[in-house]
Amino acid sequence: MTFPSEERRDEQHWGLAFARVSGGGVGTTISREALYLTGLIRTLLRVGSIAPGSNNLVTDDLERAVDRWPHRRALSFEGRALSYRHMDALANRYAAWARAQGLARGDTVAILLPNRLEYLPLWFGLSKLGIVSALINYQLVGEALTHCLELAEAKVCVTDAFTRTAFDAAAPVGLTAQDIDRDITPAEFSDARPDRGERAGLTARDTALLIYTSGTTGLPKAARIAHMRAQLYMRGFAGATGATASDRIYITLPLYHATGGLCATGAALLNGASFALRGVFSASHFWDDVAAEGATMFVYVGELCRYLVNHPPADNERAHRLRLVFGNGLARDVWAQMLTRFGVPRVLEFYGSTEGNVSLFNFDGGLGAAARVPPYLAPLFNVALARFEVEAETPARGPDGFCIPCAPGEAGECLGAILGDARTHYTGYVDAAASEKKVLRDAFRKGDAWFRTGDLMSRDALGYYYFVDRVGDTFRWKGENVSTREVADALMAAPGVAEATVYGVAVPDHEGRAGMAAVVVGAGFDLAALRTAIEGALPAYAQPVFLRLAPALAMTGTFKPRKADLVADGFDPARIVGPLYLHDREVGFIPLTPALFARIVSGEERV
């Protein structure tokens, strides 16, 4: 049999011709096809036993890890560390605290915390009682934070000194907060493990966590993360990364996201390994930390690696023990530099979404590809690309009424078949109507159902999938999804703003799209007041980077702002008539002159 990888071996496509992988202490050099199959088999073996009706929960997976490796280091944060046994003991104390608060199975606790040592033990402990944890983005303020807290329908919110001010300003009536440092004193509670009977009757279909995603439109949506989905994240990456008890994973991503909070932690904890957690990402300290922690892996989003590449060279940027980095959204040019400049032996890119049912890996490292499904293994996967109607923002249908599969090289929306097993199950959002909007029915045959990822992708003849763009009104910036509607609403609340439309524009040498707003203004408009309004209502990553003042906004036939021409203009002052500004975080909005534009485009000025 001739495998696809044997048909094409040029170095530019593959990045590295071979990969050095370690297993059981013995290094072996293997071909890329074998590397792909090894990763796939390892992953399938770890997730294959997950069943929707099982009474084995993500809590049970973690407790088994504790019982197997009680004395090994589990995690560390800012000079403090927990062994597996101590992590479990702290989780048990939080469970006892929750019980003392009158919380019980089926209740929800909102967790509004930055990265800290107690984060995972807190939701782990709550899950021991069948309590759902809503993991809320600690950067949110104002209406978006209120919205997320309301969606959770939580009985209590856990905060700290850093997040309490935002909570107090945005909390729904009746919701109280408990400060994890002042109000919750674990030492007062028993560290005995709760009896498993306290979660009797729960199955893997039941909700373990709420993780928020902006989806494609509007304010953040609360995705229901069933126990089996949390297990898929954690077990899947425990297999995909090939982590062993000797590995150490460095995490700078927020734990309220699935990538850092489940994928990376699962890769460590379900293998007897450990993870080193940092509060926030710092390009200046990154390589110092990686070396000091003895990290063998780190988890990324594309923007994180872009920051590293754009940072001035450092003497210690190759003084590491890394054998693998894993994550998603890595651009081809940055990927190449991760291998060559930093000496990272291997990159494991994956594709997936918090709420979706499509999970794909690029096990063999095809440069720039989000994932791979070899044609000879396609029946194992629930993914398809459907030809897309851009204006209607929906998959196209042929004369027979069914969707049209994309040919190799043709971009279309990525869809995931919703079937009966754990890997393809779609739990959806707290909002049932929002959940249903993401389902495409009678797509390729009568009676089928597919999850709409909202991502446009293309596939080549070898089965590599490449990300093209997002569908609809969401763009990605600073590693976060930004809802244009949320930003526009914040702009419209500012004095003197009559109309506003928001969109993403490409900026050279930056990942994702930078936010840009076109606004129509009237009496009472003031740039300083606008700055105050958006900085008080939006997290930093969602605040517009560029602003243009327009006399009017062109509308479509359905009275939606016509964005195509605005996007084409970008932030180029040579193409834009009227005032144009850059949002400088230190001084506010400053005129975007041709000279400043040139510095941004050349990479001399970062935004």
Coordinates of C-alpha atoms in Angstrom, one line a residue:
M1 CA 0.0 0.0 0.0
T2 CA 1.3 3.5 -0.9
F3 CA 0.5 6.0 1.9
P4 CA -0.2 9.6 0.9
S5 CA 2.9 10.9 2.8
E6 CA 5.2 8.9 0.4
E7 CA 3.9 10.9 -2.5
R8 CA 5.4 14.2 -1.4
R9 CA 8.5 14.8 0.7
D10 CA 9.6 18.3 0.0
E11 CA 11.1 20.0 3.1
Q12 CA 9.1 23.2 2.7
H13 CA 5.8 21.4 3.0
W14 CA 6.7 19.1 5.8
G15 CA 8.9 21.5 7.8
L16 CA 11.0 18.6 9.2
A17 CA 11.4 15.4 7.3
F18 CA 11.5 13.2 10.4
A19 CA 10.7 13.6 14.1
R20 CA 12.5 12.3 17.1
V21 CA 10.0 10.9 19.6
S22 CA 10.6 9.2 22.9
G23 CA 8.8 6.4 24.5
G24 CA 9.8 4.3 27.5
G25 CA 13.1 6.2 27.6
V26 CA 14.2 5.0 24.2
G27 CA 14.4 7.5 21.3
T28 CA 13.4 6.2 17.8
T29 CA 13.2 8.0 14.5
I30 CA 10.0 7.2 12.6
S31 CA 8.4 8.3 9.4
R32 CA 5.7 10.9 9.4
E33 CA 3.0 8.4 8.5
A34 CA 4.0 6.2 11.4
L35 CA 4.0 9.3 13.6
Y36 CA 0.5 10.1 12.5
L37 CA -0.8 6.6 13.1
T38 CA 1.0 6.3 16.5
G39 CA -0.7 9.5 17.7
L40 CA -4.1 8.5 16.4
I41 CA -4.0 5.1 18.0
R42 CA -2.7 6.4 21.3
T43 CA -5.6 8.9 21.3
L44 CA -8.3 6.5 20.3
L45 CA -7.2 4.0 23.0
R46 CA -7.6 6.7 25.7
V47 CA -11.0 7.9 24.6
G48 CA -12.5 4.7 23.2
S49 CA -14.0 3.6 26.5
I50 CA -16.0 6.8 27.1
A51 CA -19.7 6.1 26.9
P52 CA -22.6 8.6 27.3
G53 CA -24.5 6.3 29.7
S54 CA -21.6 5.4 31.9
N55 CA -21.5 6.4 35.5
N56 CA -17.7 7.0 35.3
L57 CA -17.3 10.7 35.4
V58 CA -14.3 13.1 34.9
T59 CA -14.1 13.2 38.7
D60 CA -13.5 9.5 38.8
D61 CA -10.7 9.8 36.2
L62 CA -8.9 12.4 38.4
E63 CA -9.4 10.4 41.6
R64 CA -7.9 7.4 40.0
A65 CA -4.9 9.5 39.0
V66 CA -4.5 10.6 42.6
D67 CA -4.7 7.1 43.9
R68 CA -2.1 5.9 41.4
W69 CA 0.4 8.7 41.9
P70 CA -0.4 10.2 45.4
H71 CA 3.2 11.4 46.1
R72 CA 4.1 12.8 42.7
R73 CA 4.0 16.6 42.1
A74 CA 0.8 17.5 40.3
L75 CA 0.9 21.3 39.8
S76 CA 2.8 24.4 40.9
F77 CA 2.1 28.1 40.8
E78 CA 4.3 31.0 41.9
G79 CA 6.5 29.0 44.2
R80 CA 3.8 26.8 45.7
A81 CA 3.2 23.2 44.7
L82 CA 0.7 20.4 45.3
S83 CA 1.2 16.7 45.1
Y84 CA -1.6 14.6 43.7
R85 CA -2.6 13.7 47.3
H86 CA -2.6 17.3 48.4
M87 CA -4.5 18.4 45.3
D88 CA -7.2 15.9 46.1
A89 CA -7.2 16.9 49.8
L90 CA -7.7 20.5 48.9
A91 CA -10.5 19.5 46.4
N92 CA -12.2 17.5 49.2
R93 CA -12.0 20.5 51.5
Y94 CA -13.7 22.7 48.9
A95 CA -16.4 20.0 48.6
A96 CA -17.0 20.1 52.3
W97 CA -17.2 23.9 52.1
A98 CA -19.8 23.7 49.4
R99 CA -21.8 21.2 51.4
A100 CA -21.7 23.6 54.4
Q101 CA -23.1 26.3 52.2
G102 CA -26.1 24.2 51.4
L103 CA -25.0 23.5 47.9
A104 CA -26.0 20.1 46.4
R105 CA -25.9 18.1 43.2
G106 CA -27.3 20.0 40.3
D107 CA -26.5 23.4 41.7
T108 CA -24.0 25.7 39.9
V109 CA -21.1 27.7 41.3
A110 CA -19.6 30.5 39.2
I111 CA -15.8 30.7 39.3
L112 CA -14.6 34.2 38.5
L113 CA -10.9 33.8 39.2
P114 CA -7.6 34.3 37.4
N115 CA -5.1 31.5 37.1
R116 CA -4.1 30.4 40.6
L117 CA -3.1 27.2 42.4
E118 CA -6.6 26.6 43.7
Y119 CA -8.4 26.9 40.4
L120 CA -8.5 23.2 39.3
P121 CA -8.9 21.8 42.9
L122 CA -11.9 24.1 43.3
W123 CA -13.9 22.8 40.3
F124 CA -12.6 19.2 40.9
G125 CA -13.9 19.4 44.5
L126 CA -17.3 20.7 43.5
S127 CA -17.7 18.0 40.9
K128 CA -17.3 15.4 43.6
L129 CA -20.7 16.5 44.8
G130 CA -22.2 16.7 41.3
I131 CA -22.1 20.5 41.4
V132 CA -21.6 22.3 38.1
S133 CA -18.8 24.9 37.9
A134 CA -19.3 27.9 35.5
L135 CA -15.8 28.9 34.4
I136 CA -16.1 32.6 33.7
N137 CA -13.6 34.8 31.9
Y138 CA -12.1 36.9 34.6
Q139 CA -11.3 39.7 32.1
L140 CA -15.0 40.5 31.5
V141 CA -16.6 43.6 32.9
G142 CA -20.0 45.3 32.6
E143 CA -22.8 43.9 30.6
A144 CA -20.9 40.9 29.3
L145 CA -20.0 39.8 32.9
T146 CA -23.6 40.3 34.0
H147 CA -24.8 38.3 31.1
C148 CA -22.5 35.4 31.9
L149 CA -23.4 35.3 35.6
E150 CA -27.1 35.4 34.7
L151 CA -26.7 32.5 32.2
A152 CA -25.0 30.4 34.9
E153 CA -27.9 30.7 37.3
A154 CA -25.3 30.1 40.0
K155 CA -26.1 29.9 43.7
V156 CA -22.8 31.6 44.6
C157 CA -19.8 33.1 42.8
V158 CA -16.2 32.5 43.9
T159 CA -14.0 35.6 43.5
D160 CA -10.7 37.0 44.8
A161 CA -9.3 40.5 45.4
F162 CA -8.5 40.8 41.7
T163 CA -12.0 40.1 40.4
R164 CA -14.2 41.3 43.2
T165 CA -14.5 44.9 42.0
A166 CA -15.8 43.7 38.6
F167 CA -18.2 41.3 40.2
D168 CA -19.6 44.0 42.6
A169 CA -20.2 46.3 39.6
A170 CA -21.9 43.7 37.4
A171 CA -23.5 41.0 39.7
P172 CA -27.2 40.2 39.1
V173 CA -29.5 40.9 42.0
G174 CA -29.4 38.2 44.5
L175 CA -26.1 36.6 43.6
T176 CA -23.5 36.8 46.3
A177 CA -19.7 36.3 46.2
Q178 CA -17.3 34.4 48.4
D179 CA -13.7 35.5 48.3
I180 CA -11.5 32.5 48.0
D181 CA -8.8 34.1 50.2
R182 CA -11.0 35.8 52.8
D183 CA -14.3 33.9 53.0
I184 CA -13.3 30.3 52.2
T185 CA -11.0 28.7 54.7
P186 CA -10.3 25.2 53.6
A187 CA -8.4 24.3 56.7
E188 CA -11.7 24.4 58.6
F189 CA -13.1 21.6 56.6
S190 CA -12.4 17.9 56.4
D191 CA -10.1 16.6 53.7
A192 CA -11.9 13.3 53.6
R193 CA -13.0 12.3 50.1
P194 CA -16.7 12.5 49.7
D195 CA -18.5 9.2 49.3
R196 CA -19.1 8.4 45.7
G197 CA -22.8 7.9 46.5
E198 CA -23.2 11.7 46.7
R199 CA -23.0 11.7 42.9
A200 CA -24.9 8.4 42.4
G201 CA -27.2 8.5 39.4
L202 CA -25.1 11.0 37.4
T203 CA -23.9 9.7 34.0
A204 CA -21.3 11.0 31.6
R205 CA -24.1 12.9 29.8
D206 CA -24.6 15.2 32.7
T207 CA -23.1 18.6 32.9
A208 CA -19.8 19.0 34.7
L209 CA -18.8 22.5 33.6
L210 CA -20.0 25.6 31.8
I211 CA -17.4 27.1 29.5
Y212 CA -18.2 30.3 27.7
T213 CA -17.7 31.0 24.1
S214 CA -18.7 33.9 21.9
G215 CA -19.9 31.5 19.2
T216 CA -20.6 33.4 16.0
T217 CA -22.8 36.3 17.2
G218 CA -23.8 38.2 20.2
L219 CA -22.7 38.0 23.8
P220 CA -20.9 35.0 25.2
K221 CA -22.7 31.7 25.2
A222 CA -22.4 29.1 27.9
A223 CA -21.5 25.8 26.4
R224 CA -22.5 22.7 28.4
I225 CA -19.5 20.5 29.0
A226 CA -20.7 17.1 29.9
H227 CA -18.5 14.8 31.9
M228 CA -17.8 12.8 28.8
R229 CA -16.7 15.9 26.9
A230 CA -14.4 16.9 29.7
Q231 CA -13.0 13.4 29.6
L232 CA -12.6 13.6 25.8
Y233 CA -10.5 16.7 26.3
M234 CA -8.4 15.4 29.1
R235 CA -8.0 11.8 28.0
G236 CA -7.6 12.8 24.3
F237 CA -4.6 15.0 25.0
A238 CA -3.2 12.5 27.5
G239 CA -3.0 10.2 24.6
A240 CA -2.2 12.6 21.8
T241 CA 0.8 14.2 23.5
G242 CA 2.2 10.9 24.5
A243 CA 3.0 12.4 27.9
T244 CA 4.5 10.2 30.6
A245 CA 5.1 10.7 34.3
S246 CA 8.4 12.4 33.7
D247 CA 6.8 15.2 31.7
R248 CA 6.3 18.8 32.9
I249 CA 3.8 21.0 31.0
Y250 CA 4.0 24.8 31.2
I251 CA 0.6 26.5 31.1
T252 CA 0.2 30.3 30.6
L253 CA -3.3 30.0 29.0
P254 CA -6.3 30.8 31.2
L255 CA -7.8 27.9 33.0
Y256 CA -11.3 29.1 32.1
H257 CA -10.6 28.0 28.5
A258 CA -10.8 24.3 27.5
T259 CA -7.3 24.4 25.9
G260 CA -5.4 25.3 29.0
G261 CA -7.9 24.2 31.6
L262 CA -8.7 20.7 30.3
C263 CA -6.5 19.7 27.4
A264 CA -3.2 20.7 29.0
T265 CA -4.1 19.7 32.5
G266 CA -5.4 16.3 31.3
A267 CA -2.3 15.6 29.4
A268 CA -0.4 16.0 32.7
L269 CA -2.6 14.7 35.4
L270 CA -3.9 11.6 33.6
N271 CA -0.3 10.5 33.0
G272 CA 1.2 11.1 36.4
A273 CA 3.0 14.1 35.0
S274 CA 2.8 17.7 36.4
F275 CA 2.0 21.2 35.1
A276 CA 3.5 24.6 36.0
L277 CA 0.9 27.3 35.9
R278 CA 1.6 31.0 35.4
G279 CA -0.8 33.8 36.1
V280 CA -0.5 35.6 32.7
F281 CA 1.6 35.1 29.6
S282 CA 4.8 37.1 29.5
A283 CA 7.1 37.0 26.4
S284 CA 9.9 38.6 28.4
H285 CA 9.8 35.8 31.1
F286 CA 8.6 32.9 29.0
W287 CA 11.9 31.2 28.2
D288 CA 13.3 31.8 31.7
D289 CA 10.2 30.1 33.1
V290 CA 10.3 27.2 30.7
A291 CA 13.9 26.5 31.6
A292 CA 13.5 27.1 35.3
E293 CA 10.5 24.8 35.5
G294 CA 12.2 22.1 33.5
A295 CA 9.3 22.0 31.1
T296 CA 9.1 19.3 28.4
M297 CA 6.0 20.7 26.8
F298 CA 3.9 23.9 26.7
V299 CA 0.5 24.6 25.4
Y300 CA -0.2 27.5 23.0
V301 CA -2.7 29.5 21.0
G302 CA -1.3 31.0 17.8
E303 CA -1.0 34.5 19.2
L304 CA 1.2 33.4 22.1
C305 CA 3.8 31.9 19.7
R306 CA 3.6 35.1 17.5
Y307 CA 4.5 37.1 20.5
L308 CA 7.5 34.9 21.1
V309 CA 8.6 35.2 17.5
N310 CA 8.2 39.0 17.5
H311 CA 10.2 39.3 20.8
P312 CA 13.9 40.2 20.4
P313 CA 16.2 37.2 20.5
A314 CA 17.3 36.1 23.9
D315 CA 20.3 34.0 24.9
N316 CA 18.2 31.4 26.6
E317 CA 15.5 30.9 24.0
R318 CA 17.0 27.5 23.1
A319 CA 18.1 26.5 26.6
H320 CA 15.1 24.3 27.2
R321 CA 14.2 20.7 27.5
L322 CA 11.1 20.9 25.3
R323 CA 10.2 17.8 23.3
L324 CA 6.7 19.0 22.1
V325 CA 4.5 22.0 22.0
F326 CA 0.7 21.7 21.4
G327 CA -2.2 23.9 20.7
N328 CA -4.2 25.6 17.9
G329 CA -4.1 28.5 15.6
L330 CA -0.4 28.4 14.7
A331 CA 0.3 30.3 11.5
R332 CA 2.7 28.7 9.0
D333 CA 5.4 31.3 9.3
V334 CA 5.4 31.2 13.1
W335 CA 5.3 27.4 13.0
A336 CA 8.5 27.3 11.0
Q337 CA 10.3 29.7 13.4
M338 CA 9.2 27.6 16.4
L339 CA 11.2 24.7 14.8
T340 CA 14.2 26.6 13.5
R341 CA 14.7 29.6 15.8
F342 CA 13.7 28.1 19.1
G343 CA 14.7 24.5 18.4
V344 CA 11.3 23.0 19.3
P345 CA 11.5 19.4 18.2
R346 CA 7.9 18.9 17.4
V347 CA 4.6 20.8 17.0
L348 CA 1.2 19.1 17.6
E349 CA -1.5 21.3 16.2
F350 CA -5.2 20.5 16.7
Y351 CA -8.5 21.7 15.6
G352 CA -11.7 21.9 17.7
S353 CA -14.0 24.2 19.6
T354 CA -15.4 24.4 23.1
E355 CA -19.0 23.6 22.1
G356 CA -18.4 21.6 19.0
N357 CA -18.1 17.9 18.2
V358 CA -15.2 18.1 15.7
S359 CA -11.8 17.2 17.1
L360 CA -8.9 16.7 14.7
F361 CA -5.1 16.5 15.1
N362 CA -2.2 17.1 12.9
F363 CA -0.1 14.3 14.4
D364 CA 2.6 14.3 11.8
G365 CA 3.4 18.0 11.7
G366 CA 2.4 19.0 8.2
L367 CA 3.5 22.7 8.3
G368 CA 0.6 25.2 8.6
A369 CA -2.2 22.6 8.6
A370 CA -4.8 22.7 11.4
A371 CA -5.4 19.0 11.2
R372 CA -5.2 15.9 9.0
V373 CA -7.6 13.2 8.1
P374 CA -5.8 10.8 5.7
P375 CA -8.2 9.8 2.9
Y376 CA -7.8 6.1 3.8
L377 CA -9.0 6.8 7.3
A378 CA -11.8 9.2 6.5
P379 CA -14.6 6.8 7.6
L380 CA -13.3 7.0 11.1
F381 CA -14.0 10.7 11.4
N382 CA -17.3 12.7 11.5
V383 CA -16.0 15.7 9.6
A384 CA -17.1 17.1 6.2
L385 CA -16.6 20.4 4.3
A386 CA -19.7 21.8 2.6
R387 CA -19.7 24.4 -0.2
F388 CA -20.6 27.7 1.3
E389 CA -22.8 30.7 0.2
V390 CA -21.1 33.8 1.6
E391 CA -23.9 36.2 1.3
A392 CA -26.5 33.9 2.9
E393 CA -23.8 32.7 5.4
T394 CA -25.0 29.1 5.1
P395 CA -23.9 25.9 3.3
A396 CA -25.0 25.8 -0.3
R397 CA -27.5 23.1 -1.4
G398 CA -27.7 21.5 -4.8
P399 CA -30.7 20.7 -7.0
D400 CA -31.5 17.7 -4.8
G401 CA -31.7 19.9 -1.7
F402 CA -28.6 18.5 -0.1
C403 CA -25.3 20.1 0.8
I404 CA -22.5 19.9 -1.7
P405 CA -19.2 18.4 -0.5
C406 CA -16.1 20.5 -1.2
A407 CA -13.5 19.3 -3.7
P408 CA -9.8 19.3 -2.6
G409 CA -8.6 22.9 -2.5
E410 CA -12.1 24.4 -2.2
A411 CA -13.0 26.3 0.9
G412 CA -16.3 25.4 2.7
E413 CA -17.8 25.3 6.2
C414 CA -16.5 22.6 8.4
L415 CA -19.3 20.4 9.7
G416 CA -19.4 17.6 12.3
A417 CA -21.9 14.7 12.1
I418 CA -23.9 14.4 15.3
L419 CA -24.1 10.7 16.0
G420 CA -24.8 8.6 19.1
D421 CA -21.3 8.0 20.5
A422 CA -19.3 10.2 22.9
R423 CA -16.9 11.5 20.3
T424 CA -19.6 13.0 18.1
H425 CA -22.2 13.9 20.7
Y426 CA -23.3 17.6 20.7
T427 CA -24.4 18.9 24.1
G428 CA -24.9 22.5 23.0
Y429 CA -25.4 25.6 25.1
V430 CA -27.5 26.5 28.1
D431 CA -29.7 28.4 25.6
A432 CA -31.7 25.7 23.7
A433 CA -32.5 28.0 20.9
A434 CA -28.9 29.0 20.4
S435 CA -28.0 25.2 20.4
E436 CA -30.5 24.4 17.7
K437 CA -29.2 27.3 15.5
K438 CA -25.8 25.5 15.3
V439 CA -27.4 22.3 13.9
L440 CA -27.8 21.7 10.2
R441 CA -30.4 19.1 9.4
D442 CA -30.9 17.0 6.3
A443 CA -27.5 18.1 5.1
F444 CA -26.2 15.1 3.1
R445 CA -29.1 12.7 3.5
K446 CA -32.6 12.8 4.9
G447 CA -32.7 12.7 8.7
D448 CA -29.0 13.5 9.4
A449 CA -27.8 16.3 11.7
W450 CA -24.5 18.1 11.6
F451 CA -22.9 20.7 13.9
R452 CA -22.0 23.9 12.2
T453 CA -18.5 24.9 13.4
G454 CA -18.7 28.4 11.8
D455 CA -15.2 27.9 10.4
L456 CA -14.3 28.0 6.7
M457 CA -11.6 25.5 5.9
S458 CA -10.1 23.8 2.9
R459 CA -8.6 20.3 2.5
D460 CA -5.8 19.1 0.2
A461 CA -5.4 15.7 -1.5
L462 CA -3.3 14.4 1.4
G463 CA -6.1 15.1 3.9
Y464 CA -4.6 18.2 5.5
Y465 CA -7.1 20.7 6.7
Y466 CA -6.3 24.5 6.5
F467 CA -8.2 27.2 8.4
V468 CA -9.5 29.9 6.0
D469 CA -11.7 32.3 8.1
R470 CA -14.6 32.5 10.5
V471 CA -18.2 32.7 9.3
G472 CA -20.4 35.6 10.5
D473 CA -19.8 38.3 13.0
T474 CA -16.9 37.0 15.1
F475 CA -13.2 37.5 14.7
R476 CA -10.3 36.3 16.7
W477 CA -7.8 38.6 18.4
K478 CA -5.2 38.1 21.2
G479 CA -6.3 34.5 21.3
E480 CA -9.9 35.3 22.1
N481 CA -13.1 35.4 20.0
V482 CA -14.5 38.9 19.7
S483 CA -18.2 39.4 19.1
T484 CA -18.8 42.4 16.8
R485 CA -22.2 42.9 18.2
E486 CA -21.0 43.2 21.8
V487 CA -18.4 45.8 20.7
A488 CA -20.9 47.7 18.6
D489 CA -23.3 47.9 21.6
A490 CA -20.5 49.3 23.8
L491 CA -19.7 51.9 21.2
M492 CA -23.4 52.9 20.8
A493 CA -23.6 53.5 24.5
A494 CA -21.0 56.2 24.3
P495 CA -22.2 59.9 24.0
G496 CA -22.7 61.2 20.5
V497 CA -22.4 57.8 18.7
A498 CA -25.3 57.5 16.3
E499 CA -24.4 54.3 14.4
A500 CA -21.6 51.8 14.7
T501 CA -20.3 48.7 12.9
V502 CA -17.4 46.6 13.9
Y503 CA -15.2 44.2 11.9
G504 CA -11.8 42.6 11.9
V505 CA -8.9 43.7 9.7
A506 CA -5.7 41.9 9.0
V507 CA -2.5 43.5 10.4
P508 CA 0.8 42.3 9.0
D509 CA 2.8 40.1 11.4
H510 CA -0.2 39.7 13.8
E511 CA -2.4 36.6 14.4
G512 CA -6.1 36.9 13.8
R513 CA -7.9 40.1 13.0
A514 CA -7.6 43.5 14.8
G515 CA -10.9 45.1 15.8
M516 CA -11.9 48.1 13.8
A517 CA -15.0 50.3 14.2
A518 CA -16.7 52.6 11.8
V519 CA -19.0 55.1 13.6
V520 CA -21.3 57.9 12.6
V521 CA -21.3 60.6 15.3
G522 CA -23.3 63.6 16.2
A523 CA -23.6 66.2 18.9
G524 CA -21.9 65.4 22.2
F525 CA -19.3 63.1 20.7
D526 CA -15.9 63.1 22.3
L527 CA -13.0 60.8 21.8
A528 CA -12.0 60.8 25.4
A529 CA -15.6 59.8 26.5
L530 CA -15.6 57.1 23.8
R531 CA -12.4 55.7 25.3
T532 CA -13.8 55.7 28.8
A533 CA -17.0 54.0 27.6
I534 CA -15.3 51.1 25.8
E535 CA -12.6 50.5 28.4
G536 CA -15.3 50.3 31.1
A537 CA -17.5 47.9 29.1
L538 CA -15.1 45.7 27.2
P539 CA -12.0 43.5 28.0
A540 CA -8.8 44.7 26.5
Y541 CA -8.8 42.2 23.7
A542 CA -12.3 43.3 22.5
Q543 CA -11.6 47.1 22.5
P544 CA -11.3 48.4 18.9
V545 CA -7.7 48.9 17.8
F546 CA -8.7 51.2 14.9
L547 CA -11.5 53.8 14.6
R548 CA -12.8 55.6 11.6
L549 CA -15.5 58.3 11.6
A550 CA -17.9 58.1 8.7
P551 CA -20.7 60.4 7.5
A552 CA -23.0 57.4 7.0
L553 CA -22.9 53.6 6.9
A554 CA -23.8 51.7 3.7
M555 CA -26.6 49.2 4.3
T556 CA -27.6 45.9 2.7
G557 CA -31.1 45.2 1.5
T558 CA -31.9 43.8 4.8
F559 CA -30.7 46.9 6.6
K560 CA -27.4 45.4 7.9
P561 CA -24.2 47.4 7.7
R562 CA -22.3 46.5 4.5
K563 CA -18.9 45.5 5.8
A564 CA -17.2 44.2 2.7
D565 CA -16.0 47.6 1.5
L566 CA -14.9 48.6 5.0
V567 CA -12.9 45.5 5.4
A568 CA -11.3 46.0 2.0
D569 CA -10.2 49.6 3.1
G570 CA -8.5 48.1 6.1
F571 CA -6.9 50.8 8.2
D572 CA -5.0 52.4 5.3
P573 CA -5.3 56.2 5.5
A574 CA -4.7 56.3 1.7
R575 CA -8.0 54.5 1.2
I576 CA -10.1 56.2 3.8
V577 CA -11.7 59.6 3.6
G578 CA -12.3 61.2 7.0
P579 CA -10.8 61.0 10.5
L580 CA -8.9 57.8 11.3
Y581 CA -7.5 56.8 14.7
L582 CA -5.3 54.2 16.4
H583 CA -6.4 53.2 19.9
D584 CA -3.2 53.7 22.0
R585 CA -3.8 52.0 25.3
E586 CA -1.6 54.6 27.1
V587 CA -2.9 57.9 25.7
G588 CA -6.2 57.0 24.0
F589 CA -7.2 57.6 20.3
I590 CA -4.4 59.2 18.2
P591 CA -4.6 60.1 14.5
L592 CA -3.5 57.3 12.3
T593 CA -1.2 59.1 9.9
P594 CA 0.5 57.7 6.8
A595 CA 3.8 57.6 8.7
L596 CA 2.2 55.7 11.6
F597 CA 0.5 53.3 9.2
A598 CA 3.8 52.6 7.5
R599 CA 5.4 51.7 10.8
I600 CA 2.6 49.3 11.7
V601 CA 2.7 47.6 8.3
S602 CA 6.5 47.2 8.5
G603 CA 6.3 45.7 11.9
E604 CA 8.1 48.6 13.6
E605 CA 5.0 49.5 15.6
R606 CA 3.0 46.8 17.3
V607 CA -0.8 47.2 18.0

